[in-house]
Tab-separated table of C-alpha atoms in Angstrom:
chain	number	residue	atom	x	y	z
A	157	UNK	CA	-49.739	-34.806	-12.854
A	158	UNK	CA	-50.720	-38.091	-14.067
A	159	UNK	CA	-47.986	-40.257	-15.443
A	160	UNK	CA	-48.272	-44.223	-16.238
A	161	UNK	CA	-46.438	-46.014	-13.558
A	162	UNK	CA	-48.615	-49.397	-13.628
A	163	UNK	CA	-49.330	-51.941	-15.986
A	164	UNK	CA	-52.499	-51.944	-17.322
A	165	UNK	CA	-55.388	-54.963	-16.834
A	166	UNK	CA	-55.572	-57.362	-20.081
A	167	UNK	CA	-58.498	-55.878	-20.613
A	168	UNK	CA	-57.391	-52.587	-20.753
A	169	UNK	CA	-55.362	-53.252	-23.756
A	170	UNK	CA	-57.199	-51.954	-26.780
A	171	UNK	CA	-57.282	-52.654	-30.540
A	172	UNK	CA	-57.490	-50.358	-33.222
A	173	UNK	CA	-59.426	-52.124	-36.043
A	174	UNK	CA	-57.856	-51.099	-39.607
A	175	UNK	CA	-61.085	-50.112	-40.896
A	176	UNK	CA	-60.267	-46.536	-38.987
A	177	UNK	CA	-57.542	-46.109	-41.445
A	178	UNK	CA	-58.328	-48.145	-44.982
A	179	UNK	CA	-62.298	-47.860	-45.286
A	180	UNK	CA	-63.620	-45.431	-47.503
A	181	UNK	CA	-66.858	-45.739	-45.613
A	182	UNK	CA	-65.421	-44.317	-42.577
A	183	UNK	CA	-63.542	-41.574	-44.414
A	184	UNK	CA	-67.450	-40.355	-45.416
A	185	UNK	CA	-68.156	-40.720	-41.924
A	186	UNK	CA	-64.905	-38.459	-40.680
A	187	UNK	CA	-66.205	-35.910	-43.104
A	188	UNK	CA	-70.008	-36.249	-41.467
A	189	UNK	CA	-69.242	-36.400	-38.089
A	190	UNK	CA	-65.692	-35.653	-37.126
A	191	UNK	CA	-64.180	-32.259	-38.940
A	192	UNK	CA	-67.328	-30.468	-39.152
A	193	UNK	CA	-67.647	-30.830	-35.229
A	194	UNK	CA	-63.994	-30.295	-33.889
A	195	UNK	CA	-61.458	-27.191	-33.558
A	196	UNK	CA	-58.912	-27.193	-35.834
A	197	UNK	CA	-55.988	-25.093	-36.282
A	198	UNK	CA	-55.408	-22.817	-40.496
A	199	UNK	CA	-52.426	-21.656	-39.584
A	200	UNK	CA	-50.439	-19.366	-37.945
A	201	UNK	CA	-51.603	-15.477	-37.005
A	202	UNK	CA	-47.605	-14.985	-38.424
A	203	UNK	CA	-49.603	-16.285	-42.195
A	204	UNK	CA	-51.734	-13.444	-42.176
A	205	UNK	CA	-49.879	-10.606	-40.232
A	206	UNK	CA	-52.047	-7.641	-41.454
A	207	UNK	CA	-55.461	-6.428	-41.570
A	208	UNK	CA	-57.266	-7.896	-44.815
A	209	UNK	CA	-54.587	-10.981	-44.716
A	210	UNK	CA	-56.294	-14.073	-45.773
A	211	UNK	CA	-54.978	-17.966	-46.191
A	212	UNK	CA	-57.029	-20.381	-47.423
A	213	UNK	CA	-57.878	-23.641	-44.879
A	214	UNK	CA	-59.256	-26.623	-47.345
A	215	UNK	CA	-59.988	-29.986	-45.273
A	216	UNK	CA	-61.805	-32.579	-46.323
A	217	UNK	CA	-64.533	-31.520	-48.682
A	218	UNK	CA	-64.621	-28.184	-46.931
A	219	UNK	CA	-62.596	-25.135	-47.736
A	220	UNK	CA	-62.749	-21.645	-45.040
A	221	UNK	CA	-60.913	-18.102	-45.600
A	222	UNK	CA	-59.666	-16.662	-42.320
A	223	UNK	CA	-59.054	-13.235	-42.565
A	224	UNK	CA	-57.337	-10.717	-40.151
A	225	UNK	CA	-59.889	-8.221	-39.292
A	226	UNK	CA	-59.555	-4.635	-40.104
A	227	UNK	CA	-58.926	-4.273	-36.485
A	228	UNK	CA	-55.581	-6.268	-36.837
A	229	UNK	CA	-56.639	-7.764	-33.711
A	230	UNK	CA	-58.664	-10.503	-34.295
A	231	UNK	CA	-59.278	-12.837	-36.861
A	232	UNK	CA	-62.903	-14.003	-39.076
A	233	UNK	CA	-63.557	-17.068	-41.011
A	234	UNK	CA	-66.186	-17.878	-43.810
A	235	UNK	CA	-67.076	-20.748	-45.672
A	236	UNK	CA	-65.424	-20.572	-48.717
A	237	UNK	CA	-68.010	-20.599	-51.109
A	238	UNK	CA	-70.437	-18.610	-53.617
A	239	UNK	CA	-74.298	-18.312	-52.413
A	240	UNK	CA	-74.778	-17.334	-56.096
A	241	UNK	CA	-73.209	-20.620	-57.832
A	242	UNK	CA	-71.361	-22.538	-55.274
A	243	UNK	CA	-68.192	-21.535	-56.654
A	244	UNK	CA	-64.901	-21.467	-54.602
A	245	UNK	CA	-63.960	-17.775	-54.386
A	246	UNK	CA	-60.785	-17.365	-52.938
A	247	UNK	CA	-57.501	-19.449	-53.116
A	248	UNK	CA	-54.003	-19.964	-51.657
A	249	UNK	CA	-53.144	-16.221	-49.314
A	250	UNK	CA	-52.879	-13.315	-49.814
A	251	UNK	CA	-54.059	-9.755	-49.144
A	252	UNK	CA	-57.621	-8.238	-49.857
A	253	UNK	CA	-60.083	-5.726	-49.493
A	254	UNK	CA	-62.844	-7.334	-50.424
A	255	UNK	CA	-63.696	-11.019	-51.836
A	256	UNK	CA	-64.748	-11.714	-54.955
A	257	UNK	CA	-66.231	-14.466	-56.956
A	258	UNK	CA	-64.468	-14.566	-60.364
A	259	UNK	CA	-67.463	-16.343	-62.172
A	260	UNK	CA	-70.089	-13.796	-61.729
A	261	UNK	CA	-68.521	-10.419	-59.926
A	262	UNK	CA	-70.331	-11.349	-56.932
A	263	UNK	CA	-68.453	-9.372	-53.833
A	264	UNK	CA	-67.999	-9.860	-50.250
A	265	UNK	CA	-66.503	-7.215	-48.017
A	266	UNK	CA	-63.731	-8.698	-45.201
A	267	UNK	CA	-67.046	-9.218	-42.721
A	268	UNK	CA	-68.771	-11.605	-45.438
A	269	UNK	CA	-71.452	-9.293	-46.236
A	270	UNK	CA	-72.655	-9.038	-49.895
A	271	UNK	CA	-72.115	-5.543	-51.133
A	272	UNK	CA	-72.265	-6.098	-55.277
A	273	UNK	CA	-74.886	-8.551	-57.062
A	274	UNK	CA	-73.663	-7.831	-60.793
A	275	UNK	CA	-76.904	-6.822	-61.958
A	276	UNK	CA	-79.151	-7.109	-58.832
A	277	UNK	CA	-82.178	-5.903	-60.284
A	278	UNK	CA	-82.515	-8.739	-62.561
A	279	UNK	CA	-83.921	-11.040	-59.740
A	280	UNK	CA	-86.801	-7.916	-59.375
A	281	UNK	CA	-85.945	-7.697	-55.430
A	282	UNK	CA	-86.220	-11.035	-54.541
A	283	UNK	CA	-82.633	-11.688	-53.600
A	284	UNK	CA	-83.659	-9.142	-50.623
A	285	UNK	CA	-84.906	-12.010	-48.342
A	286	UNK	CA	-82.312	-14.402	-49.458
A	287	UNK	CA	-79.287	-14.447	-47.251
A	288	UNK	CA	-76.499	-14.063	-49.876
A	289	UNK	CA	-73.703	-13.377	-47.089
A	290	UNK	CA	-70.663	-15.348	-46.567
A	291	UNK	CA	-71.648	-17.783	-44.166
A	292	UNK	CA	-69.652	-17.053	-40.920
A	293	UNK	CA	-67.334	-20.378	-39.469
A	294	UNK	CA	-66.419	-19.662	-35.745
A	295	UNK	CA	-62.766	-18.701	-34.568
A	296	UNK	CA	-60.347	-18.903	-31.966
A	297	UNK	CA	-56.396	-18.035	-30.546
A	298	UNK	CA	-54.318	-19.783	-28.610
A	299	UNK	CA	-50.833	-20.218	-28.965
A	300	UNK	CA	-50.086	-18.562	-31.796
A	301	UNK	CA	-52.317	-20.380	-34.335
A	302	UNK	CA	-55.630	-19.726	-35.346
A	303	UNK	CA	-58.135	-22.447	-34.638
A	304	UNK	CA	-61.551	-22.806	-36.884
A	305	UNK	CA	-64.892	-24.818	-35.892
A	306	UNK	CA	-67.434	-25.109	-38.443
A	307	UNK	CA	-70.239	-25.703	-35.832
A	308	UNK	CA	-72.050	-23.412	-34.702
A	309	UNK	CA	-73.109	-24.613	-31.117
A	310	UNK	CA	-69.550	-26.109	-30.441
A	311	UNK	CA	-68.118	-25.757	-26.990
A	312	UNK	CA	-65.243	-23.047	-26.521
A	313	UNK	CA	-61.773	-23.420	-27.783
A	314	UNK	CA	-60.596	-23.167	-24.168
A	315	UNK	CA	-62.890	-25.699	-23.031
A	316	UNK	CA	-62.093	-27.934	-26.112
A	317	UNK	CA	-58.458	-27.583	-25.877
A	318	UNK	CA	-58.464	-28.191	-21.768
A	319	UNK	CA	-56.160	-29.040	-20.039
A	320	UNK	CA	-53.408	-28.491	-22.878
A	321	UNK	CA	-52.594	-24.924	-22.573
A	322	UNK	CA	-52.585	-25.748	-18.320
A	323	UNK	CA	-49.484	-27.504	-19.586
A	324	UNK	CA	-47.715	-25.891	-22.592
A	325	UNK	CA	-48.738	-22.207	-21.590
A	326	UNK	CA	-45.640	-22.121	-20.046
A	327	UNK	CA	-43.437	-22.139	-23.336
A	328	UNK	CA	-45.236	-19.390	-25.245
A	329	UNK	CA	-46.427	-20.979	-28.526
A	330	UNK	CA	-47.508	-17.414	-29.539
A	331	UNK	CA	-44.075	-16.011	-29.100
A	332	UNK	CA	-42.273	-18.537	-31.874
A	333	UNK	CA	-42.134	-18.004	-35.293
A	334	UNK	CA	-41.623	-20.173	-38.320
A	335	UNK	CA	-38.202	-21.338	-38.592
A	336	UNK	CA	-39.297	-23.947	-41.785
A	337	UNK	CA	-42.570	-25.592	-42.809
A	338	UNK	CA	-43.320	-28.428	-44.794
A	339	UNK	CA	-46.508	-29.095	-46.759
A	340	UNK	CA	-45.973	-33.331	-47.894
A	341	UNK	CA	-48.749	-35.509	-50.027
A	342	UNK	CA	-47.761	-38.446	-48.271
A	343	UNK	CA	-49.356	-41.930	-49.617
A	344	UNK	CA	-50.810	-43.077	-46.278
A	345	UNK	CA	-53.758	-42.298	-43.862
A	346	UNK	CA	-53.674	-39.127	-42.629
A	347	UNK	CA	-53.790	-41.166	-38.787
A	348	UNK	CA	-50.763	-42.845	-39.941
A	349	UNK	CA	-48.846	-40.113	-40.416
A	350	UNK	CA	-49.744	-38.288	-37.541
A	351	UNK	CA	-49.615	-41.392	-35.278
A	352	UNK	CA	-45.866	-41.853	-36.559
A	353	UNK	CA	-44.861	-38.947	-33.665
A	354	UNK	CA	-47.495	-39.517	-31.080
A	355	UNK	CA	-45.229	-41.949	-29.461
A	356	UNK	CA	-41.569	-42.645	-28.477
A	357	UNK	CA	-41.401	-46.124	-28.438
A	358	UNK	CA	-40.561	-46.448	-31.908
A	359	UNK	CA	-37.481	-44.564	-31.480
A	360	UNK	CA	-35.018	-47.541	-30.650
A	361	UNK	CA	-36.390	-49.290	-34.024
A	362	UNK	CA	-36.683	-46.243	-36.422
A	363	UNK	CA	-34.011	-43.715	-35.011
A	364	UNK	CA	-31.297	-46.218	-33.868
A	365	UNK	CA	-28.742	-43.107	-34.607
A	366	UNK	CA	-29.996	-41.712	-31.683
A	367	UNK	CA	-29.067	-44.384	-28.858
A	368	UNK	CA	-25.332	-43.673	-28.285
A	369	UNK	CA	-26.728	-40.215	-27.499
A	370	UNK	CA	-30.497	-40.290	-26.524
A	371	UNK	CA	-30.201	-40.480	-22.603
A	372	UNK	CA	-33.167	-42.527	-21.433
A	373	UNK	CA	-35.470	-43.790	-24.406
A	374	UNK	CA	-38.306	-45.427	-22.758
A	375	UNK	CA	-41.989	-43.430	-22.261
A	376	UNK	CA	-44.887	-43.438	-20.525
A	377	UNK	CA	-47.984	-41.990	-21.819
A	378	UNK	CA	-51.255	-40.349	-20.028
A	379	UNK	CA	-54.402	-38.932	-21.315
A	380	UNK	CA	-56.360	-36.108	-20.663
A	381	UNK	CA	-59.888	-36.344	-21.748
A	382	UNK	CA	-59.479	-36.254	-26.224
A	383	UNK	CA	-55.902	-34.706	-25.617
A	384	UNK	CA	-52.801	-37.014	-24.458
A	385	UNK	CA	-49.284	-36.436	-24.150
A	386	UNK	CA	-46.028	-38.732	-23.526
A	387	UNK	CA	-43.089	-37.920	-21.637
A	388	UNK	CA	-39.407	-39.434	-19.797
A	389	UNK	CA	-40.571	-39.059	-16.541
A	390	UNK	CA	-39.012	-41.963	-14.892
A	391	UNK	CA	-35.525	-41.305	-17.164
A	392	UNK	CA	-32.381	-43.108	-15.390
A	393	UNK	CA	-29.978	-41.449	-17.803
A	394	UNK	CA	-29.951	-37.827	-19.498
A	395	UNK	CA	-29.269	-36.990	-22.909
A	396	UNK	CA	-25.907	-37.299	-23.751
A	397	UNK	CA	-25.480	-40.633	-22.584
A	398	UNK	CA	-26.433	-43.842	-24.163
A	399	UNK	CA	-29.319	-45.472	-24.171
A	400	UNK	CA	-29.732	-48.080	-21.070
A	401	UNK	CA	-30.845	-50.642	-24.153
A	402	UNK	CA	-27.248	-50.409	-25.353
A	403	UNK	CA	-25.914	-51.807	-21.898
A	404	UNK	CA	-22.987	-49.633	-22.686
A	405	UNK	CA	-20.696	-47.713	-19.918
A	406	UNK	CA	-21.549	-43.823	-18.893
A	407	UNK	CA	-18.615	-42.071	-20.509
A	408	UNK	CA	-16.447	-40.821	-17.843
A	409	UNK	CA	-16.338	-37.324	-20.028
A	410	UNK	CA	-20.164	-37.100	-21.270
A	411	UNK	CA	-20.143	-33.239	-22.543
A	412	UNK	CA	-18.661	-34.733	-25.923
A	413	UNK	CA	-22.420	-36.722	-25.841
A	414	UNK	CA	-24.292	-34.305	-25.515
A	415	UNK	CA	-23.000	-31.307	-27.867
A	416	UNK	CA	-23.380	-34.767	-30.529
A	417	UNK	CA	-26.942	-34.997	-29.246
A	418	UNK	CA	-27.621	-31.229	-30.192
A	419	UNK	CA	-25.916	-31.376	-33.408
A	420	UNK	CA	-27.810	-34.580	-34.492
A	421	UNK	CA	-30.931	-32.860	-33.785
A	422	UNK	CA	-29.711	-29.643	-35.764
A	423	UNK	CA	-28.595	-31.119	-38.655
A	424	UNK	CA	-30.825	-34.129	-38.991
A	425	UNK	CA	-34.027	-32.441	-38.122
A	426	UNK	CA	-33.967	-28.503	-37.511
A	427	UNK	CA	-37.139	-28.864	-34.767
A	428	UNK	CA	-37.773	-28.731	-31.271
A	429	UNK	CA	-33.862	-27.442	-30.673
A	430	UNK	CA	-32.516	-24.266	-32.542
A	431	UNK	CA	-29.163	-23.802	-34.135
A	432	UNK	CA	-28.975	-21.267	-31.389
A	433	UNK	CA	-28.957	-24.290	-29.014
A	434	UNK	CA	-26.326	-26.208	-30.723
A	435	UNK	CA	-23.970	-23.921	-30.919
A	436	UNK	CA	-24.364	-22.875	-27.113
A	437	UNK	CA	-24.178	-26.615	-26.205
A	438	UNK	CA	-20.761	-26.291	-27.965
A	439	UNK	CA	-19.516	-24.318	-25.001
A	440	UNK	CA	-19.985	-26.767	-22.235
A	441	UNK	CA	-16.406	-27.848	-22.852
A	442	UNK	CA	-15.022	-24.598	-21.427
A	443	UNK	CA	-18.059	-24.245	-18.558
A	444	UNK	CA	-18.171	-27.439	-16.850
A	445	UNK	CA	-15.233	-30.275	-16.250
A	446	UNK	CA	-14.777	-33.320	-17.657
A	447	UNK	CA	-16.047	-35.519	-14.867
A	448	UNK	CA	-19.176	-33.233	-14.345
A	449	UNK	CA	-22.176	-35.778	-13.942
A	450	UNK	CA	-24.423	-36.220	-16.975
A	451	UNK	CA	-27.546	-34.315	-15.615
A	452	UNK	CA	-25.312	-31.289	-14.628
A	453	UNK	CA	-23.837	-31.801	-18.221
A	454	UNK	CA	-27.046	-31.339	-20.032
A	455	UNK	CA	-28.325	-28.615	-17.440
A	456	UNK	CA	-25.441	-26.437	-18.584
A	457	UNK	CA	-26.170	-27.211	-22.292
A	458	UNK	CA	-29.651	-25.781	-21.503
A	459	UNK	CA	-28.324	-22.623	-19.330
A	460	UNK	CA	-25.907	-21.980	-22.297
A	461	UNK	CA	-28.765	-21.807	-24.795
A	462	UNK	CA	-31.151	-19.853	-22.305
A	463	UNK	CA	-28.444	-17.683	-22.173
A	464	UNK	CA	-27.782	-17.001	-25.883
A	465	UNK	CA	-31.435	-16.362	-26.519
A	466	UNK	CA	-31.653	-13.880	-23.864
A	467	UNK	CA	-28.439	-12.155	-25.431
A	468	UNK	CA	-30.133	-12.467	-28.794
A	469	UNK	CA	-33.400	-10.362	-27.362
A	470	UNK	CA	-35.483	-13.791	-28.107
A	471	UNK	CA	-36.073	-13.969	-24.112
A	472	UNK	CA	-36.313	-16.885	-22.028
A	473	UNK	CA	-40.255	-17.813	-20.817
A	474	UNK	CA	-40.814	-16.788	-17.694
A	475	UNK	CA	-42.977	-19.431	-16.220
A	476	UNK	CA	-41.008	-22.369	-18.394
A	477	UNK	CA	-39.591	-23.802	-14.972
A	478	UNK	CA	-37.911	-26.966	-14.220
A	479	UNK	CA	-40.936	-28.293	-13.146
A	480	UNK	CA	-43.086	-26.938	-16.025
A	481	UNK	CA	-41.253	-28.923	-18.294
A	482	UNK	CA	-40.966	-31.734	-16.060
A	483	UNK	CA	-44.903	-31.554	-16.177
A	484	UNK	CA	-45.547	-31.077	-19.773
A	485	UNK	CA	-43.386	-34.055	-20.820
A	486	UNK	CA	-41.722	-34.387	-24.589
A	487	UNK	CA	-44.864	-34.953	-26.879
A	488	UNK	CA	-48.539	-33.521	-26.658
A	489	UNK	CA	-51.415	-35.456	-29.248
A	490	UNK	CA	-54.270	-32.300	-29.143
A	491	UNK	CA	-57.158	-33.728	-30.694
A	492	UNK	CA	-57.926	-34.529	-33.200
A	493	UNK	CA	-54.889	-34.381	-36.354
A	494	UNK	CA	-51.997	-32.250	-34.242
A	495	UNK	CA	-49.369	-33.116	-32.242
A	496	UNK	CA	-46.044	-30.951	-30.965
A	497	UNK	CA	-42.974	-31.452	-29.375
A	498	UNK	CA	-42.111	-28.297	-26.792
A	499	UNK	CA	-38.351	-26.784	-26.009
A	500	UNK	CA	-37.884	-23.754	-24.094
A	501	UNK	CA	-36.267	-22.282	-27.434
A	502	UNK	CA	-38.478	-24.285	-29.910
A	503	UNK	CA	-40.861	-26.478	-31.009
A	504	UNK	CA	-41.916	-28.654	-33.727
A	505	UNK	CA	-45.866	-28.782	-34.364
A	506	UNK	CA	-47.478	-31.888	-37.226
A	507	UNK	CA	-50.814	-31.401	-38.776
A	508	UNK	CA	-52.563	-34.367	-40.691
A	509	UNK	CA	-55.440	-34.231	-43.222
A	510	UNK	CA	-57.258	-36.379	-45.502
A	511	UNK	CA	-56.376	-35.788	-49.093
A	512	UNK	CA	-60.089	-35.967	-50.548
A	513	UNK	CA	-61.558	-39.388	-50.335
A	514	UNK	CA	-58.541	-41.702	-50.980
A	515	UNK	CA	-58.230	-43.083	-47.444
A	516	UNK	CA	-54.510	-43.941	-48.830
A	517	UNK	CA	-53.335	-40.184	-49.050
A	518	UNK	CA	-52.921	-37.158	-46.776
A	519	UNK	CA	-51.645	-33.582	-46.066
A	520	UNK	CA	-49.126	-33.637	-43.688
A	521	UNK	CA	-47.686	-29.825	-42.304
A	522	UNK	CA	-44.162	-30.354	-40.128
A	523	UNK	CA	-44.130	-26.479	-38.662
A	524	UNK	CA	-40.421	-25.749	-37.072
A	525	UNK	CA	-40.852	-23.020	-34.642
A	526	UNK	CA	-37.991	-20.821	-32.808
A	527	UNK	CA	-38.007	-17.648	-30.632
A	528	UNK	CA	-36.653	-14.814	-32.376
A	529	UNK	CA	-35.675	-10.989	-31.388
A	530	UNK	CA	-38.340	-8.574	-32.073
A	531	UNK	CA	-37.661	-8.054	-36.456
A	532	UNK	CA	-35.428	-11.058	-36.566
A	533	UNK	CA	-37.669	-13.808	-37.927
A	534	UNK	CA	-37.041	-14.905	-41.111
A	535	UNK	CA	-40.363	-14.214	-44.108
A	536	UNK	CA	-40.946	-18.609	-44.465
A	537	UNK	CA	-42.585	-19.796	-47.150
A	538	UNK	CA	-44.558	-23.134	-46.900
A	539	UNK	CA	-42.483	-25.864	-49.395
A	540	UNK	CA	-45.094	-27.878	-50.851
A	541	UNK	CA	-44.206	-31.204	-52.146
A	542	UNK	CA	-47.233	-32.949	-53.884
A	543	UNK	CA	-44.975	-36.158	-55.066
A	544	UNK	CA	-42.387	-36.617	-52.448
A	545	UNK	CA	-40.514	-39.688	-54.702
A	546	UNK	CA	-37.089	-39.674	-54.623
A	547	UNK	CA	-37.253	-36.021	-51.780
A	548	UNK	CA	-35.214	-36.459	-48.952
A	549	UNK	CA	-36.627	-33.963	-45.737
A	550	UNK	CA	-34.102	-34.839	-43.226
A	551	UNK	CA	-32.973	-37.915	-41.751
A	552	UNK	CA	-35.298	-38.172	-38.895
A	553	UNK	CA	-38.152	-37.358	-41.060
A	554	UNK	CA	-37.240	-39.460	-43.985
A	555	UNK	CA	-37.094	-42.389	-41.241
A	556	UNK	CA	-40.578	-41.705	-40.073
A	557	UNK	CA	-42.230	-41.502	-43.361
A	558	UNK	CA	-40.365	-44.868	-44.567
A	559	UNK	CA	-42.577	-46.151	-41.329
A	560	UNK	CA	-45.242	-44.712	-42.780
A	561	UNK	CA	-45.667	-46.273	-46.436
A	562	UNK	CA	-44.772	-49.811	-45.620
A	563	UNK	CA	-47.438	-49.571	-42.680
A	564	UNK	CA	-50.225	-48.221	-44.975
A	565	UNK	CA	-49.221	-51.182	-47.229
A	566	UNK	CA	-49.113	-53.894	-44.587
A	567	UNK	CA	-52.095	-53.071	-43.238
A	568	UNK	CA	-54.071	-54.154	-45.980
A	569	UNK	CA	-52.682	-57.744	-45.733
A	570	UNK	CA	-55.064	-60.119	-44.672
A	571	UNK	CA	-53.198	-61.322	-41.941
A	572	UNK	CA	-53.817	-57.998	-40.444
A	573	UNK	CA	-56.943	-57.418	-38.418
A	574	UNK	CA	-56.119	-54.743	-36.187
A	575	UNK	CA	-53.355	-52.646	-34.386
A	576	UNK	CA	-52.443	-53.192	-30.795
A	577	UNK	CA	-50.942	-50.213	-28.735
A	578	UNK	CA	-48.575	-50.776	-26.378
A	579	UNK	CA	-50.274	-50.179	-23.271
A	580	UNK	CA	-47.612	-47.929	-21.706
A	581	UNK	CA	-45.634	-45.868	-24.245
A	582	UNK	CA	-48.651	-45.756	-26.623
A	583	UNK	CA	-51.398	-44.024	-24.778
A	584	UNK	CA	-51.748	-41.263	-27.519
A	585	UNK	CA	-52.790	-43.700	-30.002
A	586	UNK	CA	-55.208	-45.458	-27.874
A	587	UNK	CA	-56.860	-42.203	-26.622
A	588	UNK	CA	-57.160	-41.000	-29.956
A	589	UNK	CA	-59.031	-43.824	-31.459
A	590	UNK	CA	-61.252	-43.876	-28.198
A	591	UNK	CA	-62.234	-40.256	-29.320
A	592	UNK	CA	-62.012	-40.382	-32.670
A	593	UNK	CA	-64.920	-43.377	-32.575
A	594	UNK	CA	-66.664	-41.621	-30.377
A	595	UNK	CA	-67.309	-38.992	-32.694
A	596	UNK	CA	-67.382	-40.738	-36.250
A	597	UNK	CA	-69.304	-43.827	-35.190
A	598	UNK	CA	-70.911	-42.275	-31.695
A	599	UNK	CA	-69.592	-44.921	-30.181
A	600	UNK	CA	-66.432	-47.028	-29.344
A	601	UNK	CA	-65.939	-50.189	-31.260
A	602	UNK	CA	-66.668	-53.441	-29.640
């Protein structure tokens, strides 16, 4: 498992010019080269949960239907649009048996084939060598989602997504369902957004509520070909305990710590940890003594909670072991606009998109996902906020999207050039623009 343990060479160090997130120019080239060419996920299967299902995926200047085949099995996707007129035919989700263009009566049955032409014989049988069927966008699984790629001759979703699922197979995406998702218009790049969880360094700045209870709060990052991730793997103290940037005393008694890590997470976020895991945590008091050490603490806090989901019917992954986790670390970028943060009981998965051609705006999707007994997940809508003035989403989330509007705004000062990772924690950010310039530009920046 690769992990960053040395500093990096000066000339290692990259920077990010701000062109990648305030030029219009290379917002026409994203929409050239990058989202026609990559695999991206429309949603969750759990959006379209029946045969004839269909949601609406709009990116860009591009918008796709995915449909649940009659099979219920798998899933089809088609390029939203009319052969006859170019008009959009379907919108938002919902259920069908066939699709159907409400300018002109034009039809499409669930496997984009044209089966009504309102009055056909008009064009005297020349339509017959047209091809007036949806055209067909390829599709993939994997952990729960459904991924789209609008090229044709793309590699594989495995081998696009490798080596991610070698790392968060283990926690069974596909076995989560929604807890809560967000849809935000946010007024900043949609790399902005995304890159405000791709890294953990921040959190001492942004989420200073945090230290008296974080544990260790200092990353290191790795990549993995377009993909990169960010984990604690060389952590001196566990959650519960203070941060070592506080210089502050180990509490003798540390179980008090940690049940106040869980319920900051629970009632400031809602992700990555269930309710189900703060209220277990809330029994380490009566399982384990007061002068328990920290790690043995927290290790009960997690027992508890496997524990309650097992008694709940929500099941415990089988292959999630200590080392598993150890492995997969805290954060995983997956190229190119998602990132997720992994628990054996939940997880919290971001999606950024441009929001059309204003290089200023995005779509950002926070998905909160928990294991549930078989019939016990809840029907979640998806709360859309298109002005989020005056909105508060949580305090962890309102923190990170304050971050977000005054760096969009700085950036444009002329006494900014260009960003510069940090090296060690900030990997994610650095692989990503590696990749992303790759594929919009063909070529890295000099």
């Amino acid at each position: 498992m690769a992990t960053v343990s040395d500093k990096p060479r000066t000339q290692d160090v990259i920077r990010v010019s701000r062109d990648n997130y305030l030029s219009a120019e290379f917002v026409q080239l994203e929409k050239q080269n990058l989202w026609p060419k990559v695999w991206q996920v429309a949603c969750r299967a759990e959006q379209i949960p029946n045969p004839g299902d269909y949601i609406v995926f709009d990116v860009a200047d591009e918008s796709i239907i995915v449909v649940r085949d009659k099979n219920g099995e798998s899933f089809s996707a088609f390029f939203n649009v009319c052969p006859h007129r170019g008009r959009q035919i379907m919108e938002g989700c919902g259920h069908a048996v066939n699709f159907r263009c409400q300018y002109h009566n034009w039809t499409f049955d669930l496997e984009g084939k044209n089966v009504v032409v309102q009055d056909k014989e008009d064009w005297n049988g020349t339509l017959d060598c047209e091809n007036i069927d949806l055209h067909r966008v390829k599709t993939g699984t994997w952990g729960g989602f459904v991924w789209i790629n609008m090229d044709p001759e793309s590699e594989s979703l495995e081998e696009y997504l490798s080596p991610v699922p070698d790392y968060l197979d283990p926690f069974e995406y596909e076995n989560m369902r929604f807890r809560w998702a967000l849809e935000l218009h946010l007024p900043c790049n949609w790399k902005v957004a995304l890159e405000a969880f791709m890294e953990g360094y921040h959190v001492a700045a942004t989420h200073t509520q945090l230290l008296p209870v974080q544990g260790e709060d200092y990353t290191q990052s790795a990549s993995h070909g377009k993909h990169a991730h960010f984990g604690y793997w060389q952590a001196t103290q566990a959650a519960g305990t203070p941060s070592p940037r506080l210089k502050r005393e180990t509490p003798a008694d540390t179980r008090p710590g940690v049940i106040e890590f869980f319920r900051q997470m629970e009632e400031d976020f809602a992700a990555i940890f269930t309710d189900r895991d703060f209220e277990a945590a809330k029994k380490i008091m009566d399982e384990v003594p007061a002068d328990a050490d920290p790690m043995t603490v927290f290790g009960m806090a997690i027992e508890l909670g496997r524990r309650a989901a097992e008694e709940e019917g929500c099941g415990y992954p089988p292959n999630l072991t200590p080392e598993a986790m150890f492995k997969a670390g805290t954060d995983w970028h997956v190229f190119p606009n998602c990132v997720t943060l992994p628990y054996f009981d939940g997880a919290v998965w971001y999606r950024a998109r441009p929001d059309g051609d204003n290089p200023d705006k995005c779509i950002f999707n926070i998905w909160s996902l928990k294991r549930y007994g078989p019939g016990k997940e809840p029907k979640v809508e998806t709360e859309v906020h298109e002005d989020i003035t005056g909105k508060s989403f949580g305090l962890i989330v309102d923190q990170d999207i304050a971050n977000m509007k005054l760096v969009q705004k700085g950036m444009k000062s002329r006494a900014f050039s260009y960003a510069r990772p940090n090296p060690v924690q900030e990997e994610e950010i650095t692989n990503f623009h590696r990749t992303l310039e790759q594929y919009v530009l063909g070529q890295r920046r000099p």
